[in-house]
mmCIF file of C-alpha atoms and ligand atoms in Angstrom:
data_model
loop_
_atom_site.group_PDB
_atom_site.id
_atom_site.type_symbol
_atom_site.label_atom_id
_atom_site.label_comp_id
_atom_site.label_asym_id
_atom_site.label_seq_id
_atom_site.Cartn_x
_atom_site.Cartn_y
_atom_site.Cartn_z
ATOM 1 C CA MET A 1 -52.880 -42.555 156.641
ATOM 2 C CA LYS A 2 -50.799 -44.588 159.085
ATOM 3 C CA LYS A 3 -47.562 -43.063 160.382
ATOM 4 C CA PRO A 4 -45.183 -45.225 158.251
ATOM 5 C CA THR A 5 -47.190 -44.029 155.258
ATOM 6 C CA LEU A 6 -47.154 -40.419 156.447
ATOM 7 C CA VAL A 7 -43.376 -40.195 156.707
ATOM 8 C CA ASN A 8 -43.158 -41.247 153.059
ATOM 9 C CA HIS A 9 -45.926 -38.870 151.948
ATOM 10 C CA PRO A 10 -45.411 -35.769 154.147
ATOM 11 C CA PRO A 11 -47.703 -32.714 154.044
ATOM 12 C CA GLU A 12 -47.356 -30.383 151.019
ATOM 13 C CA THR A 13 -45.903 -26.990 151.943
ATOM 14 C CA ALA A 14 -45.027 -25.579 148.503
ATOM 15 C CA PRO A 15 -45.746 -21.815 148.448
ATOM 16 C CA PRO A 16 -49.058 -20.931 146.796
ATOM 17 C CA GLN A 17 -49.135 -19.501 143.253
ATOM 18 C CA GLY A 18 -47.919 -15.906 143.265
ATOM 19 C CA ASN A 19 -45.788 -16.449 146.398
ATOM 20 C CA GLN A 20 -42.314 -17.143 145.010
ATOM 21 C CA PRO A 21 -39.068 -17.729 146.935
ATOM 22 C CA VAL A 22 -36.519 -15.036 146.027
ATOM 23 C CA ILE A 23 -33.761 -17.640 145.922
ATOM 24 C CA ALA A 24 -34.659 -20.775 143.974
ATOM 25 C CA PRO A 25 -34.821 -23.775 146.334
ATOM 26 C CA ILE A 26 -32.546 -26.783 146.048
ATOM 27 C CA TYR A 27 -34.580 -29.476 144.308
ATOM 28 C CA GLN A 28 -33.130 -32.337 146.339
ATOM 29 C CA SER A 29 -35.260 -35.007 144.710
ATOM 30 C CA VAL A 30 -33.969 -37.869 142.576
ATOM 31 C CA LYS A 31 -37.391 -38.582 141.025
ATOM 32 C CA TYR A 32 -40.089 -36.428 139.406
ATOM 33 C CA GLU A 33 -43.512 -37.780 138.534
ATOM 34 C CA PHE A 34 -46.401 -36.944 136.225
ATOM 35 C CA GLU A 35 -49.944 -38.195 136.864
ATOM 36 C CA THR A 36 -49.985 -40.442 133.801
ATOM 37 C CA VAL A 37 -47.708 -42.707 131.765
ATOM 38 C CA ALA A 38 -48.701 -40.797 128.615
ATOM 39 C CA GLU A 39 -47.515 -37.478 130.085
ATOM 40 C CA THR A 40 -44.299 -39.139 131.294
ATOM 41 C CA LEU A 41 -43.621 -40.566 127.830
ATOM 42 C CA ARG A 42 -44.300 -37.205 126.140
ATOM 43 C CA MET A 43 -41.710 -35.592 128.415
ATOM 44 C CA LEU A 44 -39.159 -38.387 127.893
ATOM 45 C CA ARG A 45 -39.552 -37.994 124.102
ATOM 46 C CA GLY A 46 -38.777 -34.263 124.519
ATOM 47 C CA GLU A 47 -42.245 -33.149 123.387
ATOM 48 C CA THR A 48 -43.049 -31.389 126.677
ATOM 49 C CA PRO A 49 -40.799 -29.899 129.373
ATOM 50 C CA GLY A 50 -40.185 -31.608 132.695
ATOM 51 C CA TYR A 51 -37.937 -33.841 134.730
ATOM 52 C CA PHE A 52 -37.898 -37.565 135.451
ATOM 53 C CA TYR A 53 -34.614 -38.660 137.048
ATOM 54 C CA MET A 54 -31.938 -36.484 138.677
ATOM 55 C CA ARG A 55 -29.024 -38.068 136.772
ATOM 56 C CA ALA A 56 -30.415 -36.837 133.461
ATOM 57 C CA SER A 57 -31.454 -33.364 134.617
ATOM 58 C CA ASN A 58 -32.888 -31.506 137.612
ATOM 59 C CA PRO A 59 -34.206 -27.950 138.039
ATOM 60 C CA THR A 60 -31.391 -26.686 140.298
ATOM 61 C CA THR A 61 -28.577 -27.882 138.054
ATOM 62 C CA ARG A 62 -30.512 -26.744 134.981
ATOM 63 C CA GLN A 63 -30.764 -23.205 136.374
ATOM 64 C CA LEU A 64 -26.987 -23.136 136.775
ATOM 65 C CA GLU A 65 -26.465 -24.549 133.253
ATOM 66 C CA LEU A 66 -28.633 -21.870 131.673
ATOM 67 C CA THR A 67 -26.937 -19.100 133.696
ATOM 68 C CA LEU A 68 -23.475 -20.280 132.640
ATOM 69 C CA ALA A 69 -24.481 -20.607 128.984
ATOM 70 C CA GLN A 70 -25.666 -16.988 128.943
ATOM 71 C CA LEU A 71 -22.568 -15.742 130.757
ATOM 72 C CA GLN A 72 -20.386 -17.385 128.110
ATOM 73 C CA GLY A 73 -22.590 -16.130 125.258
ATOM 74 C CA ARG A 74 -23.893 -19.520 124.102
ATOM 75 C CA ASP A 75 -27.265 -21.196 124.404
ATOM 76 C CA ASP A 76 -26.659 -24.431 126.281
ATOM 77 C CA CYS A 77 -24.502 -26.129 128.864
ATOM 78 C CA LEU A 78 -23.968 -29.432 130.660
ATOM 79 C CA ALA A 79 -22.806 -29.182 134.268
ATOM 80 C CA THR A 80 -20.712 -32.024 135.664
ATOM 81 C CA ALA A 81 -19.194 -33.217 138.921
ATOM 82 C CA SER A 82 -15.772 -31.559 138.391
ATOM 83 C CA GLY A 83 -13.798 -29.593 135.821
ATOM 84 C CA VAL A 84 -11.741 -32.625 134.898
ATOM 85 C CA ASN A 85 -14.932 -34.621 134.467
ATOM 86 C CA SER A 86 -16.344 -32.047 132.033
ATOM 87 C CA ILE A 87 -13.135 -32.339 129.989
ATOM 88 C CA ALA A 88 -13.128 -36.158 130.043
ATOM 89 C CA GLN A 89 -16.807 -36.432 129.124
ATOM 90 C CA THR A 90 -16.472 -33.848 126.351
ATOM 91 C CA LEU A 91 -13.522 -35.642 124.790
ATOM 92 C CA ILE A 92 -15.217 -39.034 125.085
ATOM 93 C CA ALA A 93 -18.446 -37.685 123.564
ATOM 94 C CA LEU A 94 -16.633 -36.085 120.619
ATOM 95 C CA THR A 95 -14.158 -38.782 119.600
ATOM 96 C CA LYS A 96 -14.019 -42.355 118.363
ATOM 97 C CA THR A 97 -11.259 -44.823 117.461
ATOM 98 C CA GLY A 98 -8.966 -43.416 114.761
ATOM 99 C CA ASP A 99 -9.803 -39.757 115.460
ATOM 100 C CA HIS A 100 -6.966 -37.325 116.030
ATOM 101 C CA ILE A 101 -6.711 -34.589 118.693
ATOM 102 C CA LEU A 102 -4.298 -31.661 118.531
ATOM 103 C CA PHE A 103 -3.405 -30.263 121.953
ATOM 104 C CA PHE A 104 -0.573 -28.464 123.689
ATOM 105 C CA ILE A 105 2.412 -28.914 125.991
ATOM 106 C CA GLU A 106 0.963 -26.060 128.081
ATOM 107 C CA THR A 107 -2.265 -28.014 128.744
ATOM 108 C CA TYR A 108 -3.344 -28.728 132.350
ATOM 109 C CA GLY A 109 -1.710 -32.002 133.526
ATOM 110 C CA PRO A 110 -4.842 -34.140 134.101
ATOM 111 C CA THR A 111 -6.150 -33.133 130.642
ATOM 112 C CA ARG A 112 -2.865 -34.319 129.127
ATOM 113 C CA ASN A 113 -3.403 -37.559 131.003
ATOM 114 C CA ILE A 114 -6.939 -37.985 129.651
ATOM 115 C CA ILE A 115 -5.709 -37.533 126.086
ATOM 116 C CA ARG A 116 -2.376 -39.344 126.265
ATOM 117 C CA ARG A 117 -3.266 -42.227 128.572
ATOM 118 C CA LEU A 118 -7.033 -42.781 128.685
ATOM 119 C CA LEU A 119 -8.120 -41.939 125.136
ATOM 120 C CA SER A 120 -5.062 -43.668 123.639
ATOM 121 C CA ARG A 121 -6.352 -46.918 125.101
ATOM 122 C CA PHE A 122 -9.414 -46.528 122.874
ATOM 123 C CA GLY A 123 -7.379 -45.744 119.755
ATOM 124 C CA VAL A 124 -7.884 -41.964 119.787
ATOM 125 C CA GLU A 125 -4.638 -40.471 118.492
ATOM 126 C CA HIS A 126 -3.038 -37.149 119.361
ATOM 127 C CA THR A 127 -0.273 -34.708 118.598
ATOM 128 C CA MET A 128 1.145 -32.378 121.248
ATOM 129 C CA VAL A 129 3.006 -29.204 120.251
ATOM 130 C CA SER A 130 3.620 -25.872 121.967
ATOM 131 C CA ILE A 131 0.804 -23.316 121.897
ATOM 132 C CA GLU A 132 3.462 -20.847 120.679
ATOM 133 C CA ASP A 133 4.372 -22.999 117.654
ATOM 134 C CA MET A 134 1.935 -21.612 115.072
ATOM 135 C CA ALA A 135 3.879 -23.140 112.161
ATOM 136 C CA GLY A 136 3.801 -26.536 113.889
ATOM 137 C CA ILE A 137 0.045 -26.206 114.484
ATOM 138 C CA GLU A 138 -0.566 -25.418 110.800
ATOM 139 C CA ASN A 139 1.627 -28.322 109.710
ATOM 140 C CA VAL A 140 -0.177 -30.830 111.926
ATOM 141 C CA LEU A 141 -3.631 -29.686 110.795
ATOM 142 C CA ALA A 142 -2.583 -29.752 107.128
ATOM 143 C CA ALA A 143 -0.960 -33.171 107.481
ATOM 144 C CA ARG A 144 -3.839 -35.166 108.975
ATOM 145 C CA PRO A 145 -7.588 -34.976 109.506
ATOM 146 C CA THR A 146 -8.167 -33.715 113.049
ATOM 147 C CA ARG A 147 -11.371 -34.041 115.050
ATOM 148 C CA LEU A 148 -10.635 -31.268 117.511
ATOM 149 C CA VAL A 149 -8.094 -28.758 118.768
ATOM 150 C CA PHE A 150 -8.071 -28.490 122.572
ATOM 151 C CA PHE A 151 -6.398 -25.436 124.059
ATOM 152 C CA GLU A 152 -6.238 -23.109 127.089
ATOM 153 C CA SER A 153 -5.651 -19.379 127.393
ATOM 154 C CA PRO A 154 -4.023 -18.093 129.549
ATOM 155 C CA THR A 155 -2.144 -21.318 130.163
ATOM 156 C CA ASN A 156 -1.210 -22.814 133.490
ATOM 157 C CA PRO A 157 1.123 -21.769 135.170
ATOM 158 C CA ILE A 158 3.095 -19.546 132.752
ATOM 159 C CA THR A 159 0.011 -17.601 131.518
ATOM 160 C CA LYS A 160 0.915 -17.883 127.815
ATOM 161 C CA VAL A 161 -1.872 -16.454 125.694
ATOM 162 C CA ALA A 162 -3.175 -18.371 122.650
ATOM 163 C CA ASP A 163 -3.967 -16.462 119.446
ATOM 164 C CA ILE A 164 -7.602 -17.541 119.620
ATOM 165 C CA GLU A 165 -8.839 -16.009 116.373
ATOM 166 C CA ARG A 166 -6.041 -17.632 114.380
ATOM 167 C CA LEU A 167 -6.259 -20.954 116.154
ATOM 168 C CA VAL A 168 -10.028 -21.224 115.689
ATOM 169 C CA GLU A 169 -9.812 -20.160 112.036
ATOM 170 C CA LEU A 170 -7.130 -22.797 111.397
ATOM 171 C CA ALA A 171 -9.084 -25.511 113.218
ATOM 172 C CA HIS A 172 -12.259 -24.750 111.260
ATOM 173 C CA ARG A 173 -10.436 -24.478 107.917
ATOM 174 C CA HIS A 174 -9.213 -28.025 108.475
ATOM 175 C CA GLY A 175 -12.586 -29.358 109.647
ATOM 176 C CA ALA A 176 -11.700 -29.585 113.350
ATOM 177 C CA LEU A 177 -13.718 -28.370 116.328
ATOM 178 C CA ALA A 178 -12.142 -25.690 118.537
ATOM 179 C CA VAL A 179 -12.480 -26.513 122.249
ATOM 180 C CA ILE A 180 -11.091 -24.192 124.923
ATOM 181 C CA ASP A 181 -10.592 -24.805 128.621
ATOM 182 C CA ASN A 182 -11.602 -21.262 129.602
ATOM 183 C CA THR A 183 -11.187 -21.719 133.348
ATOM 184 C CA PHE A 184 -8.437 -19.088 133.744
ATOM 185 C CA ALA A 185 -10.167 -16.416 131.649
ATOM 186 C CA GLY A 186 -13.629 -16.950 133.151
ATOM 187 C CA PHE A 187 -17.150 -16.970 131.730
ATOM 188 C CA HIS A 188 -17.148 -13.321 130.653
ATOM 189 C CA GLN A 189 -14.226 -13.581 128.251
ATOM 190 C CA HIS A 190 -13.614 -15.111 124.795
ATOM 191 C CA GLY A 191 -17.325 -15.544 123.990
ATOM 192 C CA GLU A 192 -16.978 -13.372 120.873
ATOM 193 C CA TYR A 193 -14.657 -15.899 119.193
ATOM 194 C CA ASP A 194 -16.095 -18.700 117.079
ATOM 195 C CA ILE A 195 -15.071 -21.336 119.651
ATOM 196 C CA ASP A 196 -17.260 -24.460 119.450
ATOM 197 C CA LEU A 197 -17.086 -25.535 123.090
ATOM 198 C CA PHE A 198 -15.945 -23.949 126.338
ATOM 199 C CA VAL A 199 -15.075 -26.198 129.260
ATOM 200 C CA HIS A 200 -14.720 -24.777 132.762
ATOM 201 C CA SER A 201 -13.824 -25.897 136.221
ATOM 202 C CA LEU A 202 -16.608 -24.431 138.357
ATOM 203 C CA THR A 203 -14.456 -25.284 141.382
ATOM 204 C CA LYS A 204 -12.520 -22.077 140.718
ATOM 205 C CA TYR A 205 -14.067 -18.659 139.935
ATOM 206 C CA ALA A 206 -17.710 -19.761 139.733
ATOM 207 C CA SER A 207 -17.923 -20.834 143.347
ATOM 208 C CA GLY A 208 -15.110 -18.581 144.564
ATOM 209 C CA THR A 209 -15.227 -19.998 148.053
ATOM 210 C CA GLY A 210 -13.278 -23.178 147.403
ATOM 211 C CA ASP A 211 -15.824 -25.401 149.146
ATOM 212 C CA VAL A 212 -17.477 -27.147 146.200
ATOM 213 C CA MET A 213 -16.440 -28.888 142.953
ATOM 214 C CA GLY A 214 -18.053 -28.717 139.544
ATOM 215 C CA GLY A 215 -17.424 -28.491 135.827
ATOM 216 C CA ALA A 216 -19.278 -27.318 132.749
ATOM 217 C CA VAL A 217 -19.216 -27.594 128.984
ATOM 218 C CA ILE A 218 -20.884 -24.738 127.135
ATOM 219 C CA GLY A 219 -21.724 -24.376 123.446
ATOM 220 C CA LYS A 220 -24.387 -24.097 120.796
ATOM 221 C CA ARG A 221 -27.515 -26.111 121.588
ATOM 222 C CA ALA A 222 -27.167 -28.490 118.609
ATOM 223 C CA LEU A 223 -23.684 -29.609 119.652
ATOM 224 C CA ILE A 224 -24.614 -29.865 123.339
ATOM 225 C CA ASP A 225 -27.706 -31.897 122.372
ATOM 226 C CA ASP A 226 -25.477 -34.299 120.402
ATOM 227 C CA MET A 227 -23.298 -34.796 123.474
ATOM 228 C CA ARG A 228 -26.092 -35.009 126.061
ATOM 229 C CA PRO A 229 -26.895 -38.761 125.689
ATOM 230 C CA ASP A 230 -23.243 -39.691 126.297
ATOM 231 C CA PHE A 231 -23.070 -37.433 129.343
ATOM 232 C CA ALA A 232 -26.276 -39.001 130.681
ATOM 233 C CA VAL A 233 -24.985 -42.569 130.456
ATOM 234 C CA LEU A 234 -21.631 -41.637 131.980
ATOM 235 C CA GLY A 235 -23.647 -40.477 134.979
ATOM 236 C CA ALA A 236 -21.720 -37.513 136.375
ATOM 237 C CA LEU A 237 -24.269 -34.702 136.175
ATOM 238 C CA LEU A 238 -23.577 -32.060 138.837
ATOM 239 C CA ASP A 239 -25.468 -32.725 142.059
ATOM 240 C CA PRO A 240 -28.193 -30.109 142.847
ATOM 241 C CA HIS A 241 -26.716 -29.197 146.203
ATOM 242 C CA ALA A 242 -23.362 -28.397 144.571
ATOM 243 C CA ALA A 243 -25.219 -26.568 141.770
ATOM 244 C CA PHE A 244 -26.991 -24.413 144.371
ATOM 245 C CA LEU A 245 -23.705 -23.477 146.057
ATOM 246 C CA ILE A 246 -22.117 -22.602 142.704
ATOM 247 C CA GLN A 247 -25.166 -20.575 141.633
ATOM 248 C CA ARG A 248 -24.844 -18.698 144.930
ATOM 249 C CA GLY A 249 -21.145 -18.102 144.296
ATOM 250 C CA LEU A 250 -21.889 -16.627 140.861
ATOM 251 C CA LYS A 251 -23.747 -13.708 142.484
ATOM 252 C CA THR A 252 -20.373 -12.192 143.397
ATOM 253 C CA TYR A 253 -18.411 -13.546 140.400
ATOM 254 C CA PHE A 254 -17.908 -10.237 138.564
ATOM 255 C CA VAL A 255 -16.948 -8.281 141.694
ATOM 256 C CA ARG A 256 -14.523 -10.991 142.805
ATOM 257 C CA TYR A 257 -12.911 -11.385 139.394
ATOM 258 C CA ARG A 258 -12.440 -7.613 139.064
ATOM 259 C CA GLU A 259 -11.075 -7.039 142.576
ATOM 260 C CA GLN A 260 -8.805 -10.082 142.546
ATOM 261 C CA THR A 261 -7.494 -9.102 139.106
ATOM 262 C CA ARG A 262 -6.704 -5.597 140.379
ATOM 263 C CA ALA A 263 -4.743 -7.068 143.274
ATOM 264 C CA ALA A 264 -2.993 -9.556 140.947
ATOM 265 C CA GLN A 265 -1.894 -6.688 138.685
ATOM 266 C CA SER A 266 -0.375 -4.795 141.655
ATOM 267 C CA ILE A 267 1.347 -7.927 142.942
ATOM 268 C CA ALA A 268 2.737 -8.733 139.468
ATOM 269 C CA GLU A 269 4.145 -5.192 139.222
ATOM 270 C CA HIS A 270 5.583 -5.429 142.738
ATOM 271 C CA LEU A 271 7.277 -8.760 141.969
ATOM 272 C CA ALA A 272 8.650 -7.459 138.657
ATOM 273 C CA ALA A 273 10.547 -4.761 140.589
ATOM 274 C CA HIS A 274 11.920 -7.173 143.219
ATOM 275 C CA PRO A 275 15.671 -7.995 142.997
ATOM 276 C CA ALA A 276 15.125 -11.697 143.866
ATOM 277 C CA VAL A 277 12.777 -12.216 140.909
ATOM 278 C CA ALA A 278 14.101 -13.157 137.462
ATOM 279 C CA LYS A 279 10.806 -12.983 135.540
ATOM 280 C CA VAL A 280 7.094 -12.433 136.188
ATOM 281 C CA HIS A 281 4.457 -14.210 134.070
ATOM 282 C CA TYR A 282 1.232 -12.203 134.106
ATOM 283 C CA PRO A 283 -0.932 -11.228 131.114
ATOM 284 C CA GLY A 284 -1.558 -7.753 132.571
ATOM 285 C CA LEU A 285 2.114 -6.718 132.412
ATOM 286 C CA ALA A 286 3.404 -4.646 129.495
ATOM 287 C CA SER A 287 6.375 -7.042 129.492
ATOM 288 C CA HIS A 288 4.143 -10.076 128.724
ATOM 289 C CA PRO A 289 5.422 -11.622 125.455
ATOM 290 C CA GLN A 290 1.913 -11.406 123.937
ATOM 291 C CA ALA A 291 0.892 -8.060 125.467
ATOM 292 C CA ALA A 292 -0.744 -6.904 122.197
ATOM 293 C CA LEU A 293 -2.775 -10.103 121.955
ATOM 294 C CA VAL A 294 -3.820 -9.780 125.608
ATOM 295 C CA LYS A 295 -5.077 -6.257 124.891
ATOM 296 C CA LYS A 296 -7.055 -7.474 121.890
ATOM 297 C CA GLN A 297 -8.518 -10.584 123.448
ATOM 298 C CA MET A 298 -8.895 -10.068 127.203
ATOM 299 C CA SER A 299 -10.873 -7.503 129.175
ATOM 300 C CA GLU A 300 -9.279 -8.687 132.442
ATOM 301 C CA ALA A 301 -5.933 -10.433 132.890
ATOM 302 C CA GLY A 302 -6.997 -12.810 135.658
ATOM 303 C CA THR A 303 -5.799 -13.607 139.138
ATOM 304 C CA VAL A 304 -2.932 -16.035 138.572
ATOM 305 C CA VAL A 305 0.558 -14.540 138.814
ATOM 306 C CA SER A 306 3.574 -16.785 138.296
ATOM 307 C CA PHE A 307 7.194 -15.804 138.672
ATOM 308 C CA ASP A 308 10.689 -17.287 138.542
ATOM 309 C CA LEU A 309 12.993 -16.815 141.502
ATOM 310 C CA LYS A 310 16.609 -16.187 140.486
ATOM 311 C CA ALA A 311 17.862 -18.506 143.260
ATOM 312 C CA GLY A 312 16.023 -21.569 141.849
ATOM 313 C CA SER A 313 13.924 -24.403 143.172
ATOM 314 C CA GLU A 314 14.990 -24.631 146.837
ATOM 315 C CA ALA A 315 14.529 -20.868 147.277
ATOM 316 C CA ALA A 316 11.104 -21.210 145.628
ATOM 317 C CA ARG A 317 10.186 -23.998 148.056
ATOM 318 C CA ARG A 318 11.320 -21.908 151.045
ATOM 319 C CA PHE A 319 9.385 -18.894 149.741
ATOM 320 C CA SER A 320 6.206 -20.954 149.322
ATOM 321 C CA GLU A 321 6.503 -22.432 152.809
ATOM 322 C CA ARG A 322 7.241 -19.061 154.441
ATOM 323 C CA LEU A 323 4.115 -17.354 153.143
ATOM 324 C CA ARG A 324 1.565 -16.988 155.937
ATOM 325 C CA LEU A 325 -1.506 -15.770 154.082
ATOM 326 C CA PHE A 326 -1.182 -18.018 151.004
ATOM 327 C CA ALA A 327 -2.269 -21.629 151.459
ATOM 328 C CA LEU A 328 0.288 -24.051 149.992
ATOM 329 C CA THR A 329 -2.073 -26.030 147.779
ATOM 330 C CA ALA A 330 -3.677 -26.591 144.364
ATOM 331 C CA SER A 331 -6.515 -24.656 142.711
ATOM 332 C CA LEU A 332 -7.067 -20.983 141.927
ATOM 333 C CA GLY A 333 -9.796 -18.398 141.776
ATOM 334 C CA SER A 334 -10.862 -18.649 145.427
ATOM 335 C CA THR A 335 -11.243 -15.722 147.797
ATOM 336 C CA GLU A 336 -8.252 -16.934 149.809
ATOM 337 C CA SER A 337 -4.783 -16.628 148.248
ATOM 338 C CA LEU A 338 -2.911 -19.790 147.274
ATOM 339 C CA VAL A 339 0.637 -20.734 146.332
ATOM 340 C CA MET A 340 2.055 -23.649 144.341
ATOM 341 C CA ALA A 341 5.760 -24.437 144.785
ATOM 342 C CA PRO A 342 7.658 -25.740 141.720
ATOM 343 C CA GLN A 343 8.039 -29.171 143.352
ATOM 344 C CA LEU A 344 4.220 -29.485 143.325
ATOM 345 C CA MET A 345 3.729 -28.521 139.650
ATOM 346 C CA GLY A 346 4.804 -31.832 138.118
ATOM 347 C CA SER A 347 5.407 -32.555 134.454
ATOM 348 C CA ARG A 348 6.845 -36.033 134.839
ATOM 349 C CA ASP A 349 5.390 -37.023 131.456
ATOM 350 C CA PHE A 350 7.625 -34.469 129.654
ATOM 351 C CA THR A 351 10.980 -34.845 127.907
ATOM 352 C CA PRO A 352 13.624 -32.219 128.875
ATOM 353 C CA GLU A 353 12.888 -30.432 125.568
ATOM 354 C CA GLN A 354 9.161 -30.319 126.378
ATOM 355 C CA VAL A 355 9.949 -28.969 129.867
ATOM 356 C CA ARG A 356 11.990 -26.212 128.186
ATOM 357 C CA GLN A 357 9.125 -25.410 125.798
ATOM 358 C CA SER A 358 6.616 -25.330 128.672
ATOM 359 C CA GLY A 359 8.474 -22.333 130.111
ATOM 360 C CA VAL A 360 8.309 -23.691 133.674
ATOM 361 C CA ALA A 361 11.699 -23.022 135.322
ATOM 362 C CA PRO A 362 13.153 -24.683 138.462
ATOM 363 C CA GLY A 363 12.286 -21.527 140.455
ATOM 364 C CA THR A 364 8.754 -21.003 139.077
ATOM 365 C CA VAL A 365 6.127 -20.253 141.742
ATOM 366 C CA ARG A 366 2.412 -19.843 141.004
ATOM 367 C CA LEU A 367 0.277 -17.492 143.071
ATOM 368 C CA SER A 368 -3.503 -17.314 142.969
ATOM 369 C CA ILE A 369 -4.531 -13.948 144.368
ATOM 370 C CA GLY A 370 -7.541 -13.824 146.682
ATOM 371 C CA LEU A 371 -9.646 -11.117 148.283
ATOM 372 C CA GLU A 372 -7.451 -10.333 151.308
ATOM 373 C CA ASP A 373 -6.172 -6.802 151.887
ATOM 374 C CA LEU A 374 -3.616 -6.032 149.159
ATOM 375 C CA GLY A 375 -1.153 -4.423 151.587
ATOM 376 C CA ASP A 376 -1.226 -7.544 153.782
ATOM 377 C CA LEU A 377 -0.546 -9.784 150.764
ATOM 378 C CA ILE A 378 2.393 -7.656 149.589
ATOM 379 C CA SER A 379 3.905 -7.558 153.115
ATOM 380 C CA ASP A 380 3.551 -11.342 153.294
ATOM 381 C CA ILE A 381 5.286 -11.779 149.919
ATOM 382 C CA ASP A 382 8.084 -9.414 150.960
ATOM 383 C CA GLN A 383 8.759 -11.211 154.239
ATOM 384 C CA ALA A 384 8.758 -14.574 152.431
ATOM 385 C CA LEU A 385 11.197 -13.259 149.804
ATOM 386 C CA THR A 386 13.665 -12.179 152.476
ATOM 387 C CA ASP A 387 15.860 -15.274 152.336
ATOM 388 C CA GLY A 388 17.472 -15.809 155.692
HETATM 389 C C1 PLP B 401 -7.200 -24.998 133.694
HETATM 390 C C2 PLP B 401 -7.877 -26.019 134.531
HETATM 391 N N1 PLP B 401 -8.777 -26.832 133.966
HETATM 392 C C3 PLP B 401 -9.414 -27.788 134.679
HETATM 393 C C4 PLP B 401 -9.145 -27.972 136.011
HETATM 394 C C5 PLP B 401 -9.829 -29.090 136.744
HETATM 395 O O1 PLP B 401 -10.845 -28.663 137.528
HETATM 396 P P1 PLP B 401 -11.424 -29.539 138.765
HETATM 397 O O2 PLP B 401 -10.419 -29.417 139.857
HETATM 398 O O3 PLP B 401 -12.724 -28.860 139.051
HETATM 399 O O4 PLP B 401 -11.584 -30.925 138.285
HETATM 400 C C6 PLP B 401 -8.213 -27.149 136.650
HETATM 401 C C7 PLP B 401 -7.918 -27.348 138.088
HETATM 402 O O5 PLP B 401 -6.968 -26.826 138.623
HETATM 403 C C8 PLP B 401 -7.553 -26.151 135.893
HETATM 404 O O6 PLP B 401 -6.627 -25.349 136.448
#
């Protein structure tokens, strides 16, 4: 073998049978081969297991998909390049011209954009109401055939909680699929409800470290199998290196979620007692408008705490800028704490009435609580609230 040949066919160093790596390696290979065309064709027809081309599937990403499916209590999953991508691909795979989507004012901004701007261009219709408007939801579903209901719980940033059992029952009674963006609640919650598909941003709690992006759609195998060909041709399967990092992050997922939720609860209680604060939005507070529903539906209230400053938007901006331990940026669910000022939480596509229904006030600030020392976080919040 000449050297140019050697560098393209390097020596085999795979561990011998019975000598397994404790951590699965990153399969950083685009192509997988069988010895024969017949074997390759059998695998491509789904008659035997295996891999052929990274864009369709690869062992590292597949390990993550199967882990996530089990965490959410379903049997299959498709992992994608970002949370937004998993939402876009899911909606594209499920709809066609003339279909109708019911979704909510409280939906994450880019998802609203996918439905209102992108899908509209292809003749997919929609109705947007408030997640709190149960009568409106019933009326819409009774009035027109609906392909799917897309919702979030808790919602961003006001942490409104959807009545999942009722919403799913209504969707199914009217022949619609129930699809939840479960990013805020995490993989260990809501699995007991008859939700058809769960979408997640893996960029948040799954990785935890805020250094990698990913998304996932999780559901029953038959539905995921129906969607798989569309996902494959859209070509945004999660890269194996990102999948490895996210799989690594999941090792500490439960500990992080529990500890960060504990800290979020204490911070929400602290803010609720502060004279500068008009209102705290946190599902773990007894004062949450849907406290009974939270108790029924959630085992942990999550790590996002929003609140309204009495002094309004400029005070909220100053507060956000004064914080030293909270990074002034997007995202949530990382080990470092984050803050979003009201000026950064845009809803430019809303009418004034829709802004009112969203519950976002001029002085609304969103905090994502990390893993820092709780006392340090509270001291930082207190110094930033001292307006001077
Ligand atoms: C509820 C929710 N869904 C989806 C996303 C999008 O995730 P990604 O940033 O991974 O595209 C976000 C991001 O903030 C989010 O908060």
